[in-house]
XYZ file of C-alpha atoms in Angstrom:
593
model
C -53.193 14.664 -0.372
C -50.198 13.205 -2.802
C -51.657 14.182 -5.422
C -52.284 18.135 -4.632
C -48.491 18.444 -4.554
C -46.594 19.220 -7.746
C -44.521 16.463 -8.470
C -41.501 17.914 -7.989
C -42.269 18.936 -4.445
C -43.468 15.580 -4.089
C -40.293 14.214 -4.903
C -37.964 16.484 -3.535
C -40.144 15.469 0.117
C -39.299 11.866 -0.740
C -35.321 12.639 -0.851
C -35.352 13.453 2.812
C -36.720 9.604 3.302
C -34.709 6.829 4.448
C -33.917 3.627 2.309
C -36.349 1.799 4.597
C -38.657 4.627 5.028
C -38.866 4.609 0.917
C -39.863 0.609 1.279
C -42.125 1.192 3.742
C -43.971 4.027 2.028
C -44.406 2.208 -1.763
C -46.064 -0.772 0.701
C -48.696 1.575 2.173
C -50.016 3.760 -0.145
C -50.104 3.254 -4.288
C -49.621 6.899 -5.092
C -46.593 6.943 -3.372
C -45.774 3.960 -5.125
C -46.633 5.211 -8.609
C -44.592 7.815 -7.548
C -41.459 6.171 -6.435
C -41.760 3.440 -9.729
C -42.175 6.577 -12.073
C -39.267 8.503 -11.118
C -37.407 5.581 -9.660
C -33.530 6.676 -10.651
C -34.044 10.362 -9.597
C -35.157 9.044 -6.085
C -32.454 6.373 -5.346
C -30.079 8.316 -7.228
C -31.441 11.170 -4.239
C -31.084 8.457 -1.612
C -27.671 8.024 -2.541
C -26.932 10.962 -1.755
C -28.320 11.185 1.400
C -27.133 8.216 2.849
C -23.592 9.701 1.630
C -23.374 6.321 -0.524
C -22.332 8.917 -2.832
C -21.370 12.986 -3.109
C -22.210 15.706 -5.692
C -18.785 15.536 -6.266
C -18.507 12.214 -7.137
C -22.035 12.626 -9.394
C -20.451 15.388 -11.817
C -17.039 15.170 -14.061
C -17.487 19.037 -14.525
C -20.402 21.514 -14.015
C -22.510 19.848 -16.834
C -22.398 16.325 -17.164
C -22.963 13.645 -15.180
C -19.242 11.264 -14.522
C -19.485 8.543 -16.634
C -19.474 6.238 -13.753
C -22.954 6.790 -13.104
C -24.417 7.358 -16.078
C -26.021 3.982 -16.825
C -26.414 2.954 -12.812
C -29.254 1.560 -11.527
C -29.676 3.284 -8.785
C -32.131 1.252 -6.688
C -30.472 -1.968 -6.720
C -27.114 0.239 -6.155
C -28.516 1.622 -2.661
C -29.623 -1.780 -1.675
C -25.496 -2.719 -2.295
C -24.209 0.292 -0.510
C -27.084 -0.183 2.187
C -25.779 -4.038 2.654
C -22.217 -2.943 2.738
C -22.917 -0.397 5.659
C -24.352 -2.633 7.347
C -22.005 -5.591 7.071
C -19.137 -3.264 8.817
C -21.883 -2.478 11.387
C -21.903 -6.187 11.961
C -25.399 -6.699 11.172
C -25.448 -8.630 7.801
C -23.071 -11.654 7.133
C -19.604 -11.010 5.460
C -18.041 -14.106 3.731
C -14.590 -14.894 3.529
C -12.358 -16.174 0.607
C -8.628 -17.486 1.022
C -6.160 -16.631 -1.791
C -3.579 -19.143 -2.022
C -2.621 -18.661 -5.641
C -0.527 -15.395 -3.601
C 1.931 -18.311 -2.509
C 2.771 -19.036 1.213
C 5.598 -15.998 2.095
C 2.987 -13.218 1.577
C 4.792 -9.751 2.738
C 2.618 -7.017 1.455
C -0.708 -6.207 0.183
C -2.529 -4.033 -2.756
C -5.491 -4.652 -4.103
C -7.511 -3.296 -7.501
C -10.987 -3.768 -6.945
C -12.020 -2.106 -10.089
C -9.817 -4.206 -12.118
C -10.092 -7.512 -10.075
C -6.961 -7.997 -8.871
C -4.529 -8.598 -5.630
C -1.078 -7.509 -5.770
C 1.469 -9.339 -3.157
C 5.061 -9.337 -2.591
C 7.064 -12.363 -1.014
C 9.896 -12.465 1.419
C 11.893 -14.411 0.008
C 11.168 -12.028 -3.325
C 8.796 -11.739 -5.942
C 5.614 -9.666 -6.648
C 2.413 -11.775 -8.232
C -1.005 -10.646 -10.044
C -3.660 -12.939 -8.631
C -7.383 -12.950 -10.071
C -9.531 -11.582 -7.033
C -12.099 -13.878 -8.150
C -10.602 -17.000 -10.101
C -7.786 -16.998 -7.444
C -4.977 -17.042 -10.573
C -2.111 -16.156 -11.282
C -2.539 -13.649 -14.020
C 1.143 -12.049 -14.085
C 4.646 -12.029 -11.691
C 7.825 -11.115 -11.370
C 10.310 -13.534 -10.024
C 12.433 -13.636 -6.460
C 15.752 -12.629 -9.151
C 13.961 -9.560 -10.210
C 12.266 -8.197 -7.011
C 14.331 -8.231 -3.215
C 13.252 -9.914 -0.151
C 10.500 -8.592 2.089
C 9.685 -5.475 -0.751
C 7.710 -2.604 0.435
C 5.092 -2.269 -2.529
C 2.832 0.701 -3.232
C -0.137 0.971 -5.321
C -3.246 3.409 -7.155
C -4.641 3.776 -10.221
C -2.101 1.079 -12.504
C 0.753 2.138 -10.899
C 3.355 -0.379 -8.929
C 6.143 0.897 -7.106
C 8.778 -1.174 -5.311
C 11.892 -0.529 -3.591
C 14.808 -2.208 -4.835
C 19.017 -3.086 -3.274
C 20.471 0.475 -4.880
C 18.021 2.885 -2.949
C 15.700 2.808 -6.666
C 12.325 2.263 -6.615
C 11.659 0.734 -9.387
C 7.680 1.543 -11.333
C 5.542 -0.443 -13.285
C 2.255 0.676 -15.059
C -1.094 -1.687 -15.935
C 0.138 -2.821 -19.834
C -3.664 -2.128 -21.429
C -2.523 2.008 -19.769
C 0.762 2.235 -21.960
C 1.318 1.511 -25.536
C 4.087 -1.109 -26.589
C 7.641 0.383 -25.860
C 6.417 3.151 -23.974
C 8.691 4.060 -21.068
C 8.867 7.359 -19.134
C 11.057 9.738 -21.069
C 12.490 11.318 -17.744
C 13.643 8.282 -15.802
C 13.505 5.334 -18.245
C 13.850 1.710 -16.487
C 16.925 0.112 -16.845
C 18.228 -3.247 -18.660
C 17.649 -5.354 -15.805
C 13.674 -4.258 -15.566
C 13.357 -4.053 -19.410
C 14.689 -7.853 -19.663
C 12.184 -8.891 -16.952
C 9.472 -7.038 -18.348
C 10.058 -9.019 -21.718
C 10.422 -12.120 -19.782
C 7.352 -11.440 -17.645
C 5.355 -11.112 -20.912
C 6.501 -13.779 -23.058
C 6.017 -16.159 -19.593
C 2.006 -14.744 -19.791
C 1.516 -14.318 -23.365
C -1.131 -16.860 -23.556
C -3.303 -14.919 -20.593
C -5.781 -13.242 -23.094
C -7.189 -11.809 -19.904
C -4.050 -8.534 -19.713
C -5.693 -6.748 -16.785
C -3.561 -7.892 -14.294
C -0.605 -7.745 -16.773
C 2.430 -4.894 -16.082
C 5.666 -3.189 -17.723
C 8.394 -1.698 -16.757
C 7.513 2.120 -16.657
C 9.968 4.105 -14.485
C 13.373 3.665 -12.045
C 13.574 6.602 -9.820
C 16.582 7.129 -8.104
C 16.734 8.361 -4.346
C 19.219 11.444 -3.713
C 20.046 9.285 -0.130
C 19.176 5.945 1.004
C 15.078 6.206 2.119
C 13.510 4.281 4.697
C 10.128 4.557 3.739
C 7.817 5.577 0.952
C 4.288 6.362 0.125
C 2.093 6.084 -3.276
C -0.926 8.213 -3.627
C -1.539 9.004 -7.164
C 0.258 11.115 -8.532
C 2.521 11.769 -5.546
C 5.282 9.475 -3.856
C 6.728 10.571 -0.901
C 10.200 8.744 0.448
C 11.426 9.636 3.290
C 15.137 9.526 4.761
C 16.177 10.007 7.945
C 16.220 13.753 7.965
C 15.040 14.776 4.466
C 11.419 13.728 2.660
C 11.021 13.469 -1.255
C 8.386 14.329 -3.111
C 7.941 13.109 -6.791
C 5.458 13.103 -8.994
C 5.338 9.092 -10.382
C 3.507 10.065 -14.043
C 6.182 12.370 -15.147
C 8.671 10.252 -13.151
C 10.040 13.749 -11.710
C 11.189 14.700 -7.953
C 8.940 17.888 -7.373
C 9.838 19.243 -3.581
C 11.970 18.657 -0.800
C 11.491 18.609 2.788
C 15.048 19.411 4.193
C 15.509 19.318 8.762
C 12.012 17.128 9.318
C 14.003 15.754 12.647
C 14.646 19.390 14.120
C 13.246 19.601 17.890
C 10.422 20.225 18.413
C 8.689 20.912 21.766
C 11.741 19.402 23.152
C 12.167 16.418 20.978
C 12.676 14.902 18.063
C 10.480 13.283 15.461
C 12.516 10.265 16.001
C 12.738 6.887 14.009
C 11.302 6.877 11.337
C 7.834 4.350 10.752
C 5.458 5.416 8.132
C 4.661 8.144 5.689
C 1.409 9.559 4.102
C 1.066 12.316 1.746
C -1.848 14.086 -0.102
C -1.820 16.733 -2.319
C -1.589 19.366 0.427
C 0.690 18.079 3.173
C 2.910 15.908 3.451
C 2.334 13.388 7.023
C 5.548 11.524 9.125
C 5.385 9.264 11.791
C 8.278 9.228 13.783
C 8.274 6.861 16.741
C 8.334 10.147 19.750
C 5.512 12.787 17.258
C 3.885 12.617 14.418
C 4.201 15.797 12.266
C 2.558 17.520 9.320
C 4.429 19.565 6.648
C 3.032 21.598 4.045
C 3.922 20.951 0.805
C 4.133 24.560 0.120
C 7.369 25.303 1.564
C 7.501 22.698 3.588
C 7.040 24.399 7.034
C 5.975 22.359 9.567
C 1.969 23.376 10.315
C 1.772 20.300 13.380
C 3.187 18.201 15.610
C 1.778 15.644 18.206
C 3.601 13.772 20.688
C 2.749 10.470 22.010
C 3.399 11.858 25.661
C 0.551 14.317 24.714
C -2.271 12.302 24.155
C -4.607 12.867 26.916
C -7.471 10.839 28.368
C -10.189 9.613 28.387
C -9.772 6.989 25.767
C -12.706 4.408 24.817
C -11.546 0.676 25.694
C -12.499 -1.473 23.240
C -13.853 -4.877 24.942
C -15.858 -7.745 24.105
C -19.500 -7.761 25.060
C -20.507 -10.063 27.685
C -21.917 -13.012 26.849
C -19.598 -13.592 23.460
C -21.272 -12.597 20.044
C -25.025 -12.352 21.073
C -28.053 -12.115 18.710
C -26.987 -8.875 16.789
C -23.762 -10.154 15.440
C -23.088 -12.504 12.639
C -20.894 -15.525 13.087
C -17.908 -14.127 11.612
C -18.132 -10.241 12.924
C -18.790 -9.570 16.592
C -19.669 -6.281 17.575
C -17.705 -5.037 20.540
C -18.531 -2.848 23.404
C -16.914 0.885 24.084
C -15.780 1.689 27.500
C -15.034 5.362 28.623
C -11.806 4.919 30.834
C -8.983 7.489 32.348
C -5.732 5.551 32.306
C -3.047 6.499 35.050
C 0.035 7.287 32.452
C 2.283 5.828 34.912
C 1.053 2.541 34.168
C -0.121 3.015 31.096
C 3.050 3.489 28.502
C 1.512 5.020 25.006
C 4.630 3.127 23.198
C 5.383 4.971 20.193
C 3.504 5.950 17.175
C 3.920 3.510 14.408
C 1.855 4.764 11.334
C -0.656 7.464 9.974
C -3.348 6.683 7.536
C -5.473 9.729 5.492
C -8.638 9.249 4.494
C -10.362 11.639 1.768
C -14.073 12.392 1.721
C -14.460 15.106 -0.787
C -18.477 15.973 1.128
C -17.060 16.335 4.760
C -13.937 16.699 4.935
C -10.062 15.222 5.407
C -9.678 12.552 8.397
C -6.063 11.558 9.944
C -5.871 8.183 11.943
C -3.000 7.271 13.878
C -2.086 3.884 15.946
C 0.494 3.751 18.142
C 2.319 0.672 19.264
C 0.515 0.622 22.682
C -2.546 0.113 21.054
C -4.470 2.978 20.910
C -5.682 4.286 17.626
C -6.218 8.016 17.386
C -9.240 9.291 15.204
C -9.241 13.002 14.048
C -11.582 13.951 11.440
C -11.327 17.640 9.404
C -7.720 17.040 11.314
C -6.981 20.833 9.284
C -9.186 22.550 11.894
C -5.936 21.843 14.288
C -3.793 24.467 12.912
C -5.666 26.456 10.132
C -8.886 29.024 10.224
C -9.768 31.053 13.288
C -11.662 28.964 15.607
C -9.581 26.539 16.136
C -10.443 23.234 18.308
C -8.435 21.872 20.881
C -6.945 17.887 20.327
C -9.811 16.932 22.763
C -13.058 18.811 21.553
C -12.702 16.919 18.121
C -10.409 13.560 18.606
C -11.650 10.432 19.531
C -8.964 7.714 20.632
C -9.791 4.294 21.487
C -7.905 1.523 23.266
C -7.531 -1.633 22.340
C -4.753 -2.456 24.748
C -6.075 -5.724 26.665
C -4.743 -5.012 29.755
C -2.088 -2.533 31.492
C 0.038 -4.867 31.344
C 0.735 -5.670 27.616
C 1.598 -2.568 25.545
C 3.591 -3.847 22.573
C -0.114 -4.965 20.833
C -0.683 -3.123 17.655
C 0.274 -4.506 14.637
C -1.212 -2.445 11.198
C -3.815 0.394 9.833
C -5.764 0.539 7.436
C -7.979 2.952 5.783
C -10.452 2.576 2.876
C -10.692 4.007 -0.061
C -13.891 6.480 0.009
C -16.665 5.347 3.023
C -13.827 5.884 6.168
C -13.934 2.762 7.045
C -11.095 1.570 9.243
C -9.162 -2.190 9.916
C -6.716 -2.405 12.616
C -4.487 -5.371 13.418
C -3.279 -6.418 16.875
C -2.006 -9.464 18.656
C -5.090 -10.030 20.212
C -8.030 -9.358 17.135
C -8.932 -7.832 14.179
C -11.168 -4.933 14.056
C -13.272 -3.374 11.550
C -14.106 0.087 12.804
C -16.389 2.505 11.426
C -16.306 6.169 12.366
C -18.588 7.659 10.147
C -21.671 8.322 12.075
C -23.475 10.076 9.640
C -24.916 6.618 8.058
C -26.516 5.397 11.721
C -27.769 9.020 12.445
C -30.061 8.382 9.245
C -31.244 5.112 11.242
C -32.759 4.236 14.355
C -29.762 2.210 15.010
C -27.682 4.879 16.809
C -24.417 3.272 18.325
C -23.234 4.530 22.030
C -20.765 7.105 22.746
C -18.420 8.302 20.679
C -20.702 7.139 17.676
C -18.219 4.775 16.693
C -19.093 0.820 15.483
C -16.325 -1.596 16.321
C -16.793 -5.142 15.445
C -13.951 -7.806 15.555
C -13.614 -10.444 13.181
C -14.177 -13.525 15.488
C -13.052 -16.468 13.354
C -9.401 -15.118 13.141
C -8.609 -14.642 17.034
C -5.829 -17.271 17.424
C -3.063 -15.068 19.383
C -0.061 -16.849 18.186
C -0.864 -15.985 14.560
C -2.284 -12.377 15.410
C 0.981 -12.064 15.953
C 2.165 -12.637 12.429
C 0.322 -10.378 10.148
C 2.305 -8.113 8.474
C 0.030 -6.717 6.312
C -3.578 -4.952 6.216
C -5.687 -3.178 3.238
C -8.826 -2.417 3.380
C -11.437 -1.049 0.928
C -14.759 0.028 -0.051
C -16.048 -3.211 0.587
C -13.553 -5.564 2.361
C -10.804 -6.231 4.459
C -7.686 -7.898 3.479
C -4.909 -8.990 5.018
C -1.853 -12.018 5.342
C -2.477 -15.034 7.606
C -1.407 -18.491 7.971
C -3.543 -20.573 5.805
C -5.955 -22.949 7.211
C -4.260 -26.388 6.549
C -0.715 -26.462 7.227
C 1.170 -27.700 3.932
C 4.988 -26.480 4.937
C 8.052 -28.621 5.332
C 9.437 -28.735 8.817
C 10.722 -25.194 9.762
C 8.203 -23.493 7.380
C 5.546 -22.756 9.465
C 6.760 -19.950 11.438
C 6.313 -16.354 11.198
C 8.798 -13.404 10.664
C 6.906 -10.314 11.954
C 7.162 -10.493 15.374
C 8.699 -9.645 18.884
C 11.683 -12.235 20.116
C 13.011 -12.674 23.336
C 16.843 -14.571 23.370
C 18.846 -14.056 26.420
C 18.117 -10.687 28.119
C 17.820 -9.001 24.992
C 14.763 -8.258 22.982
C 14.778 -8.122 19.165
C 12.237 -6.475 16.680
C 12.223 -8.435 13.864
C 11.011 -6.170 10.440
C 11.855 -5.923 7.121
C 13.723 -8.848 7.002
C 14.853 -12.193 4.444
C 12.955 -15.070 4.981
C 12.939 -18.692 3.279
C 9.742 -19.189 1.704
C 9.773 -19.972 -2.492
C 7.811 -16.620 -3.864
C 6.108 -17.726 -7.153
C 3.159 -20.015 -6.508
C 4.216 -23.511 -8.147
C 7.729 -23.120 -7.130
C 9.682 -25.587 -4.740
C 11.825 -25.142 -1.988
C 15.438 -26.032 -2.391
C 16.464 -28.076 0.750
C 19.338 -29.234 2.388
C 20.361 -32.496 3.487
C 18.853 -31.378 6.846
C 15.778 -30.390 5.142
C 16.507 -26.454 5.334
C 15.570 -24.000 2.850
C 18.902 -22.507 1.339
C 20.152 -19.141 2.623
C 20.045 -16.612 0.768
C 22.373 -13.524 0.036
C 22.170 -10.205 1.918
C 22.692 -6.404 1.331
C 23.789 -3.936 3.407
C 20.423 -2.174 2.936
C 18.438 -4.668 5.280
C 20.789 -3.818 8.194
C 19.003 -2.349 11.137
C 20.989 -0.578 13.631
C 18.761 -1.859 16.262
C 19.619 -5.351 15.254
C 21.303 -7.486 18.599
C 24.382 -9.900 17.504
C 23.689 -13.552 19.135
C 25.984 -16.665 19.374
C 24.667 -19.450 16.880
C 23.962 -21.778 19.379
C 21.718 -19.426 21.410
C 17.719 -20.607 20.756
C 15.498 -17.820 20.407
C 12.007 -17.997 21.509
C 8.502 -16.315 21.006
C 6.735 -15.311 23.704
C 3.216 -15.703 22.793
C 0.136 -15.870 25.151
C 2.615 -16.052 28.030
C 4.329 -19.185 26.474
C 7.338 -19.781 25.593
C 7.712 -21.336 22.222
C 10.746 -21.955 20.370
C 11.551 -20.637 16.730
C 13.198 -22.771 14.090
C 15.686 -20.579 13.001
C 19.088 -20.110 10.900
C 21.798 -17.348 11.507
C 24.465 -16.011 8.903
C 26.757 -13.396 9.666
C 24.504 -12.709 13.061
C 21.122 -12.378 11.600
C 18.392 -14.274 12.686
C 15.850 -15.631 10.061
C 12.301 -16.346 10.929
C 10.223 -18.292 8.415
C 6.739 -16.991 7.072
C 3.805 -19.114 6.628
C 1.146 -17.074 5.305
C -1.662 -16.536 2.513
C -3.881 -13.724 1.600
C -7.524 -13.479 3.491
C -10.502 -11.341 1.845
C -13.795 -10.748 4.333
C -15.760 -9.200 2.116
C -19.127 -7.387 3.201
């Protein structure tokens, strides 16, 4: 009957069949098989685009020719990758995990370049590092003198961005993207990054390998003292506490202003300020009472949503019975999804404490949200809120799951992550790690349909320990992985070095948040802690900029304890001038699918 067909009806049938179906089909019949060897890229390549592995957007630079990405692909053995990866978040093939300690032992924050093959990390105690994602190298760094304790970093397509004591953030480009000298005409960098940059250099000048090598592009100055910022090539946003910035990075320019983003709203205010997204249409701030969304064509505000607001039902996320069972693998254990009405009375939704935007040029824009109760708030095509004619309601198109324990404990959530193009999702909290996938389009195409709301949540089993849950400060994920800071397996700290700074403190009656903060941990791998005659790391100096308003004052000789898993544990700790000073412990972790 094959052979009646023109072939290219016989091939355009064959695009509506599924990866397996395509195995199955070249087993059982040989025309089929002559077929499918024949034309082999045109049907994978077609496969690829079914199983959304890749979009016609993605295929074509312009109207004519093919991106150059995927001109020389094999297509076949690239499904069977993209087919492996889906189904390592799914939790059905094994993901393997690789410890970075070449990051040193304060890690703060988190980038990663995948295409390049490279992890970015700052320290607290200072300094940024280049580290070889697969020699586990140092390839390039600047030192604790150059970049400030506990640095917010940002990162996308060989740009690094850092914040810096004088309200600058200070930006470096990838040195094989600039020519020698070459420094942004609009904002050049000043003497202090031009002597490191020619420091950093001549310190790597015998790496032959420059990928991971940087230079001092770009100091932007702030118009007021920001409290957070946000990278997404080619746009920055920093935010103050009443006014956001917009600037584009290449041309080193401030483009827009948001001016009153803290006027009430439904009876409230944004309030404190936590995270900030932006895209080339809007402009996203989580405050810790709404999140809102502001166009970045005039800046009017086009949304707003509350914490109060959130309705039920949410999905509870809980582990199946009987541990991992046969469908997991030993590392990722597949959870179960519980429809559940909370009673809001005893069941605080804490306060929202960041956004994440995920772009998927084929079916649309997705906004994710976590809050600090631990509930993370899904909203794909989130535009269909406030824009067109039909208009959804919050509930018809949200899904919002829970992975709040119990009633009791609503200070859980830790960090969000989104990745880079297949919506994948990674969420920290003090009691797991979760890799959540809400893309349902790749199980529709299989029999392997997950239960209501089409969601896949698997938690990474091997890194469960609740007292160092507690501790990650950081959490990226991408195509292909998740990364994120934890304390390394074997403890190799000196007494006092083993503790974590990111996390909730109880001392007297008062509680403190502990974020952002100095801690006491050398930042370039190699390097040696200074001690004391009591065998203390040395203090170091302090800026008015680290100040937090929320900050409690505390008598020297008051101990200050973690509670973790109900117990009370007690925090070696130093104070100067009333603050307290946790130490970090902690390396970079890659589970890779």
């Amino acid at each position: 009957m094959l052979q009646l067909l023109p072939p290219e009806i016989a091939l355009d049938t064959i695009s509506y069949l599924l990866l397996p179906s395509l195995y199955s089909t070249a087993l059982v019949s040989s025309n089929w098989n002559a077929l499918i060897a024949i034309n082999e890229a045109t049907v994978y390549r077609n496969a690829a685009l079914l199983h959304r592995f890749v979009t016609e957007g993605d295929l074509h630079a312009d109207s004519t020719s093919l991106n150059p990405k995927f001109r020389r692909i094999n297509w076949k053995a690239y499904c069977q990758r993209q087919f492996e990866i889906e189904r390592g978040w799914l939790g059905k093939a094994p993901p393997t995990i690789r410890e970075f300690t070449a990051t040193g032992t304060a890690v703060h924050r988190i980038k990663t370049d995948e295409e390049y093959g490279f992890v970015i990390t700052t320290c607290q105690t200072g300094g940024l590092s280049v580290t070889d994602a697969t020699d586990n190298r140092v390839l390039w760094a600047l030192p604790p003198s150059h970049v400030v304790e506990y640095a917010h970093c940002e990162y996308d397509r060989g740009y690094i961005i850092f914040n810096r004591r004088d309200n600058g953030k200070e930006v470096w480009r990838r040195s094989i993207d600039v020519g020698d000298g070459q420094v942004s005409a609009t904002s050049p960098p000043d003497s202090q990054m031009l002597q490191s940059s020619t420091e950093a250099a001549a310190r790597f000048h015998m790496t032959a390998d420059r990928r991971g090598h940087f230079r001092a592009w770009a100091l932007l100055q702030m118009p007021e003292i920001t409290r957070a910022f946000r990278f997404s090539y080619p746009t920055m946003l920093a935010s103050a506490t009443n006014n956001a910035y917009i600037w584009d990075v290449p041309r080193s320019k401030l483009v827009e202003v948001i001016r009153d983003i803290q006027r009430p709203r439904n009876g409230s205010i944004m309030g404190r300020l936590n995270y900030v997204e932006v895209n080339d249409r809007y402009a996203f701030i989580c405050g810790s009472t709404q999140l809102r969304i502001f166009s970045r064509e005039g800046g009017a505000l086009v949304y707003q949503l509350s914490t109060k607001d959130l309705p039920d039902p949410v999905w509870d996320v809980l582990r199946a019975e009987g541990g991992s069972g046969g469908a997991s693998t030993a590392i990722l254990e597949p959870q179960m999804l519980h429809k559940t009405y909370h009673d809001p009375r005893w069941t605080p939704m804490g306060e929202f404490m960041a956004c994440v935007y995920s772009h998927v040029s084929a079916s649309g824009n997705d906004l994710v949200a976590l809050t600090s109760s631990g509930r993370v708030v899904i909203i794909p095509d989130f535009e269909r809120l406030f824009s067109g004619s039909d208009r959804p309601s919050f509930e018809d198109i949200a899904t919002q799951l829970n992975f709040r324990p119990t009633s009791g404990e609503w200070d859980v959530s830790l960090y969000l992550a989104v990745g880079d193009r297949n919506r994948k999702l990674a969420v920290a909290t003090r009691k797991g790690i979760y890799a959540i996938s809400p893309d349902l389009r790749f199980s529709s195409l299989t029999a392997e349909h997950p239960p209501n709301p089409g969601v896949s949540v698997c938690r990474l089993s091997q890194f469960d320990s609740d007292r160092l849950l507690s501790f990650i400060s950081c959490l990226q994920v991408t195509h292909s992985a998740i990364y994120f800071n934890y304390k390394p397996s074997q403890r190799n700290g000196r007494r006092g070095a083993h503790q974590q700074g990111l996390i909730t403190l109880h001392a007297a009656e008062d509680d403190i948040d502990v974020q952002e903060m100095p801690a006491l941990q050398p930042a370039i791998p190699g390097e040696e802690a200074f001690l004391d005659e009591d065998d203390n790391p040395p203090m170091p100096e302090f800026d008015d900029e680290f100040m937090d308003e929320d900050f409690h004052d505390f008598p020297e000789d008051d101990p200050v304890h973690v509670i973790v898993n109900g117990e009370d544990n007690e925090v070696v700790h130093h104070l100067i001038d009333d603050w307290f000073l946790p130490v970090n412990m902690s390396t970079v972790y890659r589970v890779s699918f």
